[in-house]
Amino acid sequence: MAYRGRRSRDLTPRWYSPAEVAVLLGFGMSKVKMKIATGELRSIKDGKYRRILPEWVDDYVREQVERQEAA
């Protein structure tokens, strides 16, 4: 069996929930929801859940840095 002996900490998440992204970015949930609603932070719906790919979090951070450097 492939999963025997594996712990969840050994697995890399394939996507994040908005709550996980809030923790990663140091934001509150309302700010993450606003970023999603305005399109600043890309996300998809998977059934009733909203999910965010790790690279989309990276893209958001990169865009924020570029915006600050250009100012």
Tab-separated table of C-alpha atoms in Angstrom:
chain	number	residue	atom	x	y	z
A	1	MET	CA	0.000	0.000	0.000
A	2	ALA	CA	1.487	3.340	-1.098
A	3	TYR	CA	0.222	5.388	1.866
A	4	ARG	CA	1.408	3.128	4.687
A	5	GLY	CA	3.681	4.960	7.077
A	6	ARG	CA	3.144	8.373	5.473
A	7	ARG	CA	2.323	11.333	7.621
A	8	SER	CA	0.497	14.413	6.408
A	9	ARG	CA	3.587	16.562	7.029
A	10	ASP	CA	5.379	14.573	4.315
A	11	LEU	CA	2.849	15.712	1.720
A	12	THR	CA	3.021	19.014	-0.128
A	13	PRO	CA	-0.399	20.637	-0.562
A	14	ARG	CA	-1.560	20.822	-4.172
A	15	TRP	CA	-3.822	23.751	-3.336
A	16	TYR	CA	-4.846	25.890	-0.390
A	17	SER	CA	-8.087	26.993	1.178
A	18	PRO	CA	-8.638	30.726	1.667
A	19	ALA	CA	-8.034	30.213	5.410
A	20	GLU	CA	-4.640	28.628	4.706
A	21	VAL	CA	-3.737	31.483	2.349
A	22	ALA	CA	-4.709	33.980	5.044
A	23	VAL	CA	-2.229	32.315	7.410
A	24	LEU	CA	0.478	32.130	4.729
A	25	LEU	CA	0.161	35.822	3.878
A	26	GLY	CA	-0.552	37.069	7.398
A	27	PHE	CA	-3.958	38.401	6.305
A	28	GLY	CA	-7.409	38.103	7.805
A	29	MET	CA	-10.067	36.076	6.018
A	30	SER	CA	-11.961	39.185	4.937
A	31	LYS	CA	-8.873	40.535	3.170
A	32	VAL	CA	-8.293	37.227	1.367
A	33	LYS	CA	-11.948	37.116	0.304
A	34	MET	CA	-11.702	40.704	-0.978
A	35	LYS	CA	-8.525	39.894	-2.949
A	36	ILE	CA	-10.346	36.939	-4.514
A	37	ALA	CA	-13.475	38.991	-5.268
A	38	THR	CA	-11.446	41.748	-6.966
A	39	GLY	CA	-9.396	39.244	-8.966
A	40	GLU	CA	-6.108	40.200	-7.320
A	41	LEU	CA	-5.789	36.648	-5.996
A	42	ARG	CA	-6.777	33.916	-8.406
A	43	SER	CA	-8.934	31.017	-7.194
A	44	ILE	CA	-11.309	28.319	-8.395
A	45	LYS	CA	-14.428	26.691	-7.005
A	46	ASP	CA	-14.274	22.950	-6.356
A	47	GLY	CA	-17.835	22.070	-5.513
A	48	LYS	CA	-18.716	24.295	-2.578
A	49	TYR	CA	-15.073	24.978	-1.717
A	50	ARG	CA	-12.799	27.728	-3.005
A	51	ARG	CA	-9.207	26.681	-3.689
A	52	ILE	CA	-5.999	28.539	-4.527
A	53	LEU	CA	-2.969	26.982	-6.181
A	54	PRO	CA	0.409	27.635	-4.528
A	55	GLU	CA	1.706	29.284	-7.709
A	56	TRP	CA	-1.216	31.720	-7.619
A	57	VAL	CA	-0.155	32.778	-4.127
A	58	ASP	CA	3.389	33.225	-5.468
A	59	ASP	CA	2.038	35.260	-8.405
A	60	TYR	CA	0.118	37.542	-6.024
A	61	VAL	CA	3.213	38.137	-3.880
A	62	ARG	CA	5.378	38.783	-6.960
A	63	GLU	CA	2.862	41.274	-8.360
A	64	GLN	CA	2.764	43.124	-5.036
A	65	VAL	CA	6.558	43.366	-4.946
A	66	GLU	CA	6.695	44.560	-8.576
A	67	ARG	CA	3.984	47.151	-7.865
A	68	GLN	CA	5.939	48.504	-4.890
A	69	GLU	CA	9.214	48.588	-6.783
A	70	ALA	CA	7.599	50.470	-9.683
A	71	ALA	CA	6.125	53.120	-7.359
